[in-house]
mmCIF file of C-alpha atoms in Angstrom:
data_model
loop_
_atom_site.group_PDB
_atom_site.id
_atom_site.type_symbol
_atom_site.label_atom_id
_atom_site.label_comp_id
_atom_site.label_asym_id
_atom_site.label_seq_id
_atom_site.Cartn_x
_atom_site.Cartn_y
_atom_site.Cartn_z
ATOM 1 C CA UNK A 132 0.000 0.000 0.000
ATOM 2 C CA UNK A 133 2.921 2.343 0.669
ATOM 3 C CA UNK A 134 3.959 1.982 -2.974
ATOM 4 C CA UNK A 135 0.480 3.001 -4.108
ATOM 5 C CA UNK A 136 0.429 6.002 -1.780
ATOM 6 C CA UNK A 137 3.839 7.049 -3.074
ATOM 7 C CA UNK A 138 2.256 7.209 -6.561
ATOM 8 C CA UNK A 139 -1.009 8.903 -5.614
ATOM 9 C CA UNK A 140 0.051 11.304 -2.854
ATOM 10 C CA UNK A 141 2.381 13.507 -4.969
ATOM 11 C CA UNK A 142 -0.374 13.877 -7.590
ATOM 12 C CA UNK A 143 -2.944 15.138 -5.127
ATOM 13 C CA UNK A 144 -0.340 17.132 -3.180
ATOM 14 C CA UNK A 145 0.335 19.230 -6.298
ATOM 15 C CA UNK A 146 -3.412 19.575 -6.905
ATOM 16 C CA UNK A 147 -3.743 20.778 -3.295
ATOM 17 C CA UNK A 148 -0.901 23.268 -3.826
ATOM 18 C CA UNK A 149 -2.704 24.736 -6.812
ATOM 19 C CA UNK A 150 -5.929 24.957 -4.849
ATOM 20 C CA UNK A 151 -4.262 26.659 -1.860
ATOM 21 C CA UNK A 152 -2.254 29.051 -4.029
ATOM 22 C CA UNK A 153 -5.418 30.368 -5.671
ATOM 23 C CA UNK A 154 -7.641 30.056 -2.590
ATOM 24 C CA UNK A 155 -5.221 32.124 -0.472
ATOM 25 C CA UNK A 156 -4.797 34.593 -3.357
ATOM 26 C CA UNK A 157 -1.037 33.974 -3.318
ATOM 27 C CA UNK A 158 -1.576 33.740 -7.078
ATOM 28 C CA UNK A 159 -4.432 35.576 -8.787
ATOM 29 C CA UNK A 160 -7.162 33.402 -10.267
ATOM 30 C CA UNK A 161 -6.635 35.206 -13.568
ATOM 31 C CA UNK A 162 -3.339 33.333 -13.987
ATOM 32 C CA UNK A 163 -5.121 29.986 -14.480
ATOM 33 C CA UNK A 164 -6.297 30.532 -18.087
ATOM 34 C CA UNK A 165 -2.742 31.495 -19.063
ATOM 35 C CA UNK A 166 -1.275 28.428 -17.359
ATOM 36 C CA UNK A 167 -3.935 26.213 -18.947
ATOM 37 C CA UNK A 168 -3.031 27.581 -22.393
ATOM 38 C CA UNK A 169 0.642 26.989 -21.662
ATOM 39 C CA UNK A 170 -0.110 23.341 -20.876
ATOM 40 C CA UNK A 171 -2.568 22.819 -23.732
ATOM 41 C CA UNK A 172 -0.669 24.570 -26.532
ATOM 42 C CA UNK A 173 2.989 24.022 -25.597
ATOM 43 C CA UNK A 174 3.826 21.533 -22.838
ATOM 44 C CA UNK A 175 1.455 18.647 -23.604
ATOM 45 C CA UNK A 176 1.793 18.919 -27.411
ATOM 46 C CA UNK A 177 5.586 18.882 -27.025
ATOM 47 C CA UNK A 178 5.367 15.775 -24.860
ATOM 48 C CA UNK A 179 2.848 14.071 -27.145
ATOM 49 C CA UNK A 180 4.740 14.818 -30.354
ATOM 50 C CA UNK A 181 8.169 13.838 -29.060
ATOM 51 C CA UNK A 182 6.855 10.633 -27.481
ATOM 52 C CA UNK A 183 5.070 9.418 -30.620
ATOM 53 C CA UNK A 184 7.722 10.608 -33.076
ATOM 54 C CA UNK A 185 10.461 8.640 -31.317
ATOM 55 C CA UNK A 186 8.502 5.382 -31.266
ATOM 56 C CA UNK A 187 8.480 2.688 -33.893
ATOM 57 C CA UNK A 188 5.319 3.313 -35.907
ATOM 58 C CA UNK A 189 4.149 -0.287 -35.451
ATOM 59 C CA UNK A 190 4.260 0.198 -31.656
ATOM 60 C CA UNK A 191 2.203 3.405 -31.540
ATOM 61 C CA UNK A 192 -1.160 1.915 -32.542
ATOM 62 C CA UNK A 193 -2.235 -1.280 -30.752
ATOM 63 C CA UNK A 194 -5.652 -2.397 -31.973
ATOM 64 C CA UNK A 195 -6.350 -4.551 -28.906
ATOM 65 C CA UNK A 196 -5.823 -1.553 -26.639
ATOM 66 C CA UNK A 197 -8.045 0.665 -28.787
ATOM 67 C CA UNK A 198 -10.853 -1.910 -28.738
ATOM 68 C CA UNK A 199 -10.664 -2.350 -24.966
ATOM 69 C CA UNK A 200 -10.376 1.354 -24.140
ATOM 70 C CA UNK A 201 -13.004 2.576 -26.594
ATOM 71 C CA UNK A 202 -15.324 -0.360 -25.944
ATOM 72 C CA UNK A 203 -15.212 0.075 -22.172
ATOM 73 C CA UNK A 204 -16.081 3.757 -22.474
ATOM 74 C CA UNK A 205 -18.888 3.200 -24.993
ATOM 75 C CA UNK A 206 -20.422 0.481 -22.788
ATOM 76 C CA UNK A 207 -20.308 2.874 -19.847
ATOM 77 C CA UNK A 208 -21.920 5.623 -21.925
ATOM 78 C CA UNK A 209 -24.686 3.254 -22.999
ATOM 79 C CA UNK A 210 -25.387 2.137 -19.435
ATOM 80 C CA UNK A 211 -25.347 5.667 -17.994
ATOM 81 C CA UNK A 212 -27.542 7.127 -20.745
ATOM 82 C CA UNK A 213 -29.995 4.249 -20.302
ATOM 83 C CA UNK A 214 -30.072 4.814 -16.540
ATOM 84 C CA UNK A 215 -30.719 8.542 -16.788
ATOM 85 C CA UNK A 216 -33.016 8.436 -19.795
ATOM 86 C CA UNK A 217 -35.106 5.317 -19.137
ATOM 87 C CA UNK A 218 -35.035 4.955 -15.351
ATOM 88 C CA UNK A 219 -34.596 8.489 -14.026
ATOM 89 C CA UNK A 220 -36.515 10.101 -16.931
ATOM 90 C CA UNK A 221 -33.949 12.812 -17.738
ATOM 91 C CA UNK A 222 -33.959 14.474 -21.142
ATOM 92 C CA UNK A 223 -31.652 13.014 -23.785
ATOM 93 C CA UNK A 224 -29.408 16.086 -23.616
ATOM 94 C CA UNK A 225 -29.021 15.948 -19.830
ATOM 95 C CA UNK A 226 -28.574 12.169 -19.923
ATOM 96 C CA UNK A 227 -25.795 12.496 -22.510
ATOM 97 C CA UNK A 228 -23.948 15.206 -20.571
ATOM 98 C CA UNK A 229 -24.115 13.156 -17.366
ATOM 99 C CA UNK A 230 -22.840 10.127 -19.298
ATOM 100 C CA UNK A 231 -19.991 12.282 -20.613
ATOM 101 C CA UNK A 232 -18.886 12.944 -17.032
ATOM 102 C CA UNK A 233 -18.742 9.198 -16.432
ATOM 103 C CA UNK A 234 -16.682 8.354 -19.507
ATOM 104 C CA UNK A 235 -14.364 11.245 -20.434
ATOM 105 C CA UNK A 236 -11.321 11.004 -18.134
ATOM 106 C CA UNK A 237 -8.707 13.622 -17.452
ATOM 107 C CA UNK A 238 -6.086 11.434 -19.084
ATOM 108 C CA UNK A 239 -3.647 14.249 -19.899
ATOM 109 C CA UNK A 240 -3.699 16.355 -16.729
ATOM 110 C CA UNK A 241 -4.133 13.599 -14.108
ATOM 111 C CA UNK A 242 -3.726 10.268 -15.911
ATOM 112 C CA UNK A 243 -0.319 11.103 -17.383
ATOM 113 C CA UNK A 244 1.368 11.849 -14.009
ATOM 114 C CA UNK A 245 -0.108 8.679 -12.484
ATOM 115 C CA UNK A 246 1.065 6.444 -15.346
ATOM 116 C CA UNK A 247 4.496 8.106 -15.381
ATOM 117 C CA UNK A 248 5.001 7.149 -11.732
ATOM 118 C CA UNK A 249 3.339 3.730 -11.809
ATOM 119 C CA UNK A 250 5.690 2.173 -14.400
ATOM 120 C CA UNK A 251 9.449 1.936 -14.624
ATOM 121 C CA UNK A 252 9.048 2.255 -18.401
ATOM 122 C CA UNK A 253 5.711 4.040 -18.916
ATOM 123 C CA UNK A 254 3.726 2.871 -21.979
ATOM 124 C CA UNK A 255 3.264 6.360 -23.383
ATOM 125 C CA UNK A 256 1.679 5.021 -26.555
ATOM 126 C CA UNK A 257 -1.269 4.208 -24.253
ATOM 127 C CA UNK A 258 -1.646 7.920 -23.547
ATOM 128 C CA UNK A 259 -1.565 8.826 -27.245
ATOM 129 C CA UNK A 260 -4.209 6.222 -28.066
ATOM 130 C CA UNK A 261 -6.370 7.249 -25.090
ATOM 131 C CA UNK A 262 -6.362 10.890 -26.186
ATOM 132 C CA UNK A 263 -7.321 9.921 -29.738
ATOM 133 C CA UNK A 264 -10.209 7.717 -28.567
ATOM 134 C CA UNK A 265 -11.506 10.386 -26.185
ATOM 135 C CA UNK A 266 -11.406 13.266 -28.645
ATOM 136 C CA UNK A 267 -12.228 11.517 -31.903
ATOM 137 C CA UNK A 268 -14.887 9.096 -30.610
ATOM 138 C CA UNK A 269 -16.187 9.591 -27.063
ATOM 139 C CA UNK A 270 -16.661 13.352 -26.963
ATOM 140 C CA UNK A 271 -18.213 13.671 -30.464
ATOM 141 C CA UNK A 272 -20.705 10.841 -29.806
ATOM 142 C CA UNK A 273 -22.000 12.458 -26.626
ATOM 143 C CA UNK A 274 -22.088 15.969 -28.068
ATOM 144 C CA UNK A 275 -24.116 14.776 -31.055
ATOM 145 C CA UNK A 276 -26.550 12.980 -28.739
ATOM 146 C CA UNK A 277 -26.817 16.005 -26.461
ATOM 147 C CA UNK A 278 -27.477 18.327 -29.364
ATOM 148 C CA UNK A 279 -30.021 16.005 -30.977
ATOM 149 C CA UNK A 280 -32.019 16.115 -27.757
ATOM 150 C CA UNK A 281 -31.832 19.878 -27.320
ATOM 151 C CA UNK A 282 -33.913 22.663 -28.764
ATOM 152 C CA UNK A 283 -31.293 23.001 -31.511
ATOM 153 C CA UNK A 284 -31.607 19.369 -32.572
ATOM 154 C CA UNK A 285 -32.593 20.411 -36.080
ATOM 155 C CA UNK A 286 -29.084 21.796 -36.636
ATOM 156 C CA UNK A 287 -27.347 18.500 -36.026
ATOM 157 C CA UNK A 288 -25.253 18.761 -39.187
ATOM 158 C CA UNK A 289 -23.876 22.091 -37.967
ATOM 159 C CA UNK A 290 -22.916 20.481 -34.676
ATOM 160 C CA UNK A 291 -21.180 17.658 -36.550
ATOM 161 C CA UNK A 292 -19.154 20.219 -38.504
ATOM 162 C CA UNK A 293 -18.197 22.015 -35.291
ATOM 163 C CA UNK A 294 -17.157 18.744 -33.680
ATOM 164 C CA UNK A 295 -14.929 17.906 -36.657
ATOM 165 C CA UNK A 296 -13.366 21.380 -36.496
ATOM 166 C CA UNK A 297 -12.840 21.007 -32.742
ATOM 167 C CA UNK A 298 -11.039 17.698 -33.176
ATOM 168 C CA UNK A 299 -8.953 18.907 -36.135
ATOM 169 C CA UNK A 300 -7.815 22.017 -34.234
ATOM 170 C CA UNK A 301 -7.061 20.283 -30.921
ATOM 171 C CA UNK A 302 -3.321 20.971 -30.418
ATOM 172 C CA UNK A 303 -2.715 17.617 -28.742
ATOM 173 C CA UNK A 304 -4.432 15.704 -31.553
ATOM 174 C CA UNK A 305 -2.407 17.728 -34.088
ATOM 175 C CA UNK A 306 0.782 16.893 -32.169
ATOM 176 C CA UNK A 307 -0.031 13.164 -32.044
ATOM 177 C CA UNK A 308 -0.918 12.988 -35.751
ATOM 178 C CA UNK A 309 2.256 14.903 -36.625
ATOM 179 C CA UNK A 310 4.268 12.526 -34.460
ATOM 180 C CA UNK A 311 2.666 9.560 -36.229
ATOM 181 C CA UNK A 312 3.706 10.976 -39.609
ATOM 182 C CA UNK A 313 7.285 11.527 -38.441
ATOM 183 C CA UNK A 314 7.402 7.997 -37.021
ATOM 184 C CA UNK A 315 5.901 6.436 -40.159
ATOM 185 C CA UNK A 316 8.368 8.254 -42.411
ATOM 186 C CA UNK A 317 11.329 7.321 -40.236
ATOM 187 C CA UNK A 318 12.470 10.936 -39.869
ATOM 188 C CA UNK A 319 15.261 11.541 -37.358
ATOM 189 C CA UNK A 320 14.836 14.943 -35.737
ATOM 190 C CA UNK A 321 17.904 17.077 -34.903
ATOM 191 C CA UNK A 322 19.127 16.676 -31.336
ATOM 192 C CA UNK A 323 18.455 20.320 -30.397
ATOM 193 C CA UNK A 324 14.777 19.831 -31.303
ATOM 194 C CA UNK A 325 14.610 16.663 -29.223
ATOM 195 C CA UNK A 326 16.155 18.448 -26.245
ATOM 196 C CA UNK A 327 13.787 21.413 -26.593
ATOM 197 C CA UNK A 328 10.743 19.140 -26.707
ATOM 198 C CA UNK A 329 12.004 17.121 -23.738
ATOM 199 C CA UNK A 330 12.456 20.227 -21.588
ATOM 200 C CA UNK A 331 8.956 21.444 -22.476
ATOM 201 C CA UNK A 332 7.404 18.016 -21.932
ATOM 202 C CA UNK A 333 9.023 17.571 -18.524
ATOM 203 C CA UNK A 334 7.020 20.501 -17.169
ATOM 204 C CA UNK A 335 3.656 19.277 -18.440
ATOM 205 C CA UNK A 336 2.546 17.082 -15.538
ATOM 206 C CA UNK A 337 3.315 19.474 -12.668
ATOM 207 C CA UNK A 338 1.788 22.572 -14.282
ATOM 208 C CA UNK A 339 -1.284 20.604 -15.400
ATOM 209 C CA UNK A 340 -1.938 19.316 -11.874
ATOM 210 C CA UNK A 341 -1.450 22.813 -10.449
ATOM 211 C CA UNK A 342 -4.049 24.153 -12.878
ATOM 212 C CA UNK A 343 -6.493 21.394 -11.871
ATOM 213 C CA UNK A 344 -6.169 22.374 -8.221
ATOM 214 C CA UNK A 345 -6.591 26.073 -8.897
ATOM 215 C CA UNK A 346 -9.635 25.419 -11.050
ATOM 216 C CA UNK A 347 -11.435 23.783 -8.131
ATOM 217 C CA UNK A 348 -11.438 27.049 -6.135
ATOM 218 C CA UNK A 349 -14.931 28.494 -5.979
ATOM 219 C CA UNK A 350 -16.623 25.197 -6.725
ATOM 220 C CA UNK A 351 -18.809 23.507 -4.153
ATOM 221 C CA UNK A 352 -20.924 20.385 -4.139
ATOM 222 C CA UNK A 353 -24.457 21.674 -4.710
ATOM 223 C CA UNK A 354 -27.593 20.252 -6.246
ATOM 224 C CA UNK A 355 -28.854 16.700 -6.481
ATOM 225 C CA UNK A 356 -26.363 14.602 -4.507
ATOM 226 C CA UNK A 357 -27.837 11.418 -5.958
ATOM 227 C CA UNK A 358 -27.055 12.445 -9.535
ATOM 228 C CA UNK A 359 -23.610 13.749 -8.568
ATOM 229 C CA UNK A 360 -22.893 10.463 -6.805
ATOM 230 C CA UNK A 361 -24.072 8.435 -9.794
ATOM 231 C CA UNK A 362 -21.842 10.342 -12.210
ATOM 232 C CA UNK A 363 -18.881 9.961 -9.850
ATOM 233 C CA UNK A 364 -19.548 6.235 -9.420
ATOM 234 C CA UNK A 365 -19.862 5.839 -13.175
ATOM 235 C CA UNK A 366 -16.526 7.554 -13.765
ATOM 236 C CA UNK A 367 -14.468 6.094 -10.934
ATOM 237 C CA UNK A 368 -15.955 2.592 -10.664
ATOM 238 C CA UNK A 369 -18.151 1.581 -13.619
ATOM 239 C CA UNK A 370 -15.833 2.875 -16.363
ATOM 240 C CA UNK A 371 -12.702 0.988 -15.162
ATOM 241 C CA UNK A 372 -14.862 -2.090 -14.486
ATOM 242 C CA UNK A 373 -16.092 -2.112 -18.092
ATOM 243 C CA UNK A 374 -12.504 -1.874 -19.322
ATOM 244 C CA UNK A 375 -11.523 -4.751 -16.994
ATOM 245 C CA UNK A 376 -14.430 -6.806 -18.311
ATOM 246 C CA UNK A 377 -13.304 -6.415 -21.910
ATOM 247 C CA UNK A 378 -9.716 -7.236 -20.973
ATOM 248 C CA UNK A 379 -10.951 -10.504 -19.474
ATOM 249 C CA UNK A 380 -13.215 -11.346 -22.411
ATOM 250 C CA UNK A 381 -10.975 -10.397 -25.340
ATOM 251 C CA UNK A 382 -7.646 -11.916 -26.447
ATOM 252 C CA UNK A 383 -4.675 -11.168 -24.212
ATOM 253 C CA UNK A 384 -2.221 -8.381 -25.090
ATOM 254 C CA UNK A 385 0.625 -6.443 -23.459
ATOM 255 C CA UNK A 386 0.050 -6.351 -19.690
ATOM 256 C CA UNK A 387 1.396 -2.806 -19.239
ATOM 257 C CA UNK A 388 -1.074 -1.562 -21.829
ATOM 258 C CA UNK A 389 -3.877 -3.418 -20.066
ATOM 259 C CA UNK A 390 -2.976 -1.776 -16.749
ATOM 260 C CA UNK A 391 -2.646 1.651 -18.399
ATOM 261 C CA UNK A 392 -6.119 1.295 -19.956
ATOM 262 C CA UNK A 393 -7.610 0.592 -16.509
ATOM 263 C CA UNK A 394 -5.720 3.508 -14.959
ATOM 264 C CA UNK A 395 -6.839 6.022 -17.573
ATOM 265 C CA UNK A 396 -10.437 4.822 -17.251
ATOM 266 C CA UNK A 397 -10.249 5.296 -13.472
ATOM 267 C CA UNK A 398 -9.280 8.985 -13.658
ATOM 268 C CA UNK A 399 -11.725 11.755 -12.685
ATOM 269 C CA UNK A 400 -13.483 13.556 -15.533
ATOM 270 C CA UNK A 401 -11.775 16.133 -17.727
ATOM 271 C CA UNK A 402 -11.432 19.654 -16.365
ATOM 272 C CA UNK A 403 -13.582 21.456 -18.972
ATOM 273 C CA UNK A 404 -16.633 19.368 -18.065
ATOM 274 C CA UNK A 405 -18.458 22.361 -16.470
ATOM 275 C CA UNK A 406 -17.835 24.472 -19.585
ATOM 276 C CA UNK A 407 -19.414 21.874 -21.876
ATOM 277 C CA UNK A 408 -22.244 21.221 -19.425
ATOM 278 C CA UNK A 409 -22.941 24.950 -19.267
ATOM 279 C CA UNK A 410 -24.098 24.845 -22.886
ATOM 280 C CA UNK A 411 -26.990 22.628 -21.752
ATOM 281 C CA UNK A 412 -27.880 24.346 -18.471
ATOM 282 C CA UNK A 413 -25.801 22.006 -16.301
ATOM 283 C CA UNK A 414 -22.777 24.134 -15.420
ATOM 284 C CA UNK A 415 -23.365 24.069 -11.641
ATOM 285 C CA UNK A 416 -24.087 20.346 -11.677
ATOM 286 C CA UNK A 417 -20.963 19.597 -13.734
ATOM 287 C CA UNK A 418 -18.781 21.807 -11.508
ATOM 288 C CA UNK A 419 -20.082 20.012 -8.412
ATOM 289 C CA UNK A 420 -19.534 16.611 -10.027
ATOM 290 C CA UNK A 421 -16.004 17.590 -11.049
ATOM 291 C CA UNK A 422 -15.117 18.643 -7.497
ATOM 292 C CA UNK A 423 -16.684 15.604 -5.845
ATOM 293 C CA UNK A 424 -15.201 13.142 -8.319
ATOM 294 C CA UNK A 425 -11.703 14.646 -8.111
ATOM 295 C CA UNK A 426 -11.705 14.418 -4.300
ATOM 296 C CA UNK A 427 -13.143 10.887 -4.309
ATOM 297 C CA UNK A 428 -10.552 9.804 -6.890
ATOM 298 C CA UNK A 429 -7.840 9.868 -4.222
ATOM 299 C CA UNK A 430 -9.517 6.917 -2.516
ATOM 300 C CA UNK A 431 -10.783 5.022 -5.565
ATOM 301 C CA UNK A 432 -7.517 5.398 -7.473
ATOM 302 C CA UNK A 433 -5.547 4.220 -4.451
ATOM 303 C CA UNK A 434 -7.758 1.133 -4.244
ATOM 304 C CA UNK A 435 -7.591 0.360 -7.961
ATOM 305 C CA UNK A 436 -3.824 0.834 -8.115
ATOM 306 C CA UNK A 437 -3.398 -1.445 -5.105
ATOM 307 C CA UNK A 438 -5.524 -4.149 -6.744
ATOM 308 C CA UNK A 439 -3.817 -4.064 -10.148
ATOM 309 C CA UNK A 440 -0.216 -3.381 -9.082
ATOM 310 C CA UNK A 441 0.084 -5.671 -6.073
ATOM 311 C CA UNK A 442 1.595 -9.037 -7.123
#
């Protein structure tokens, strides 16, 4: 258990530092958008590009991993939408947004630091594939469902166009695709470029976690505690369970990739969840769910890591 705590505690300690720095006004809250842009447009793309570009192209894409990771998330989405739509009688839009909170992990800001510490040789291709699945499949599916159930459902084709533009302009997706091209073409980058990217990438995890902590300032758990608890349970328990189920049912593949898929699925939801939920009248609910799920993740992640890492 001490090994697990040595992985988890630094992650949440940095999140706590970010929270306290903003909460105490040691740093102004206005600094967070700038730090978030730094992470999103420079640090994480540098890490993503350099990681993928240096790998053998055949090692970057593992179909078994993609099937397990995408399948586990889609099963979770189906179950959560069915629960909210058919049992709890929510609208399709609200059901989809709640399902999004249970299936879209914060793989870059929180998952990356966890995986980096959990493995001696982290399977970083797992991160690249996770990001592609989340942004190219999971998020578009839910947004299309949410929009089809809203008052603007008649403009579904416009939403589809916006989703495609969003994916195509995502700096991390652009970095991963560019890295794939470099890897496929066998291009050797000059050493000074490699060193520059490495220095930028090394700062990604710490700054990202700090931003997560600062972003939680001002949020509180308000609203329907049942729905907040269901979304949190879906994200932290059901999602990794669905991934585990597929790992057991489908042909065996690299164990480190299997463990990484479970870890990414067990992360709290992505940090912009309240922003997306705000488009459908659920900003306060999504902010509360984000706070509650992030706090609860300390305990659920510790448990899951203990179960999968203990011999």
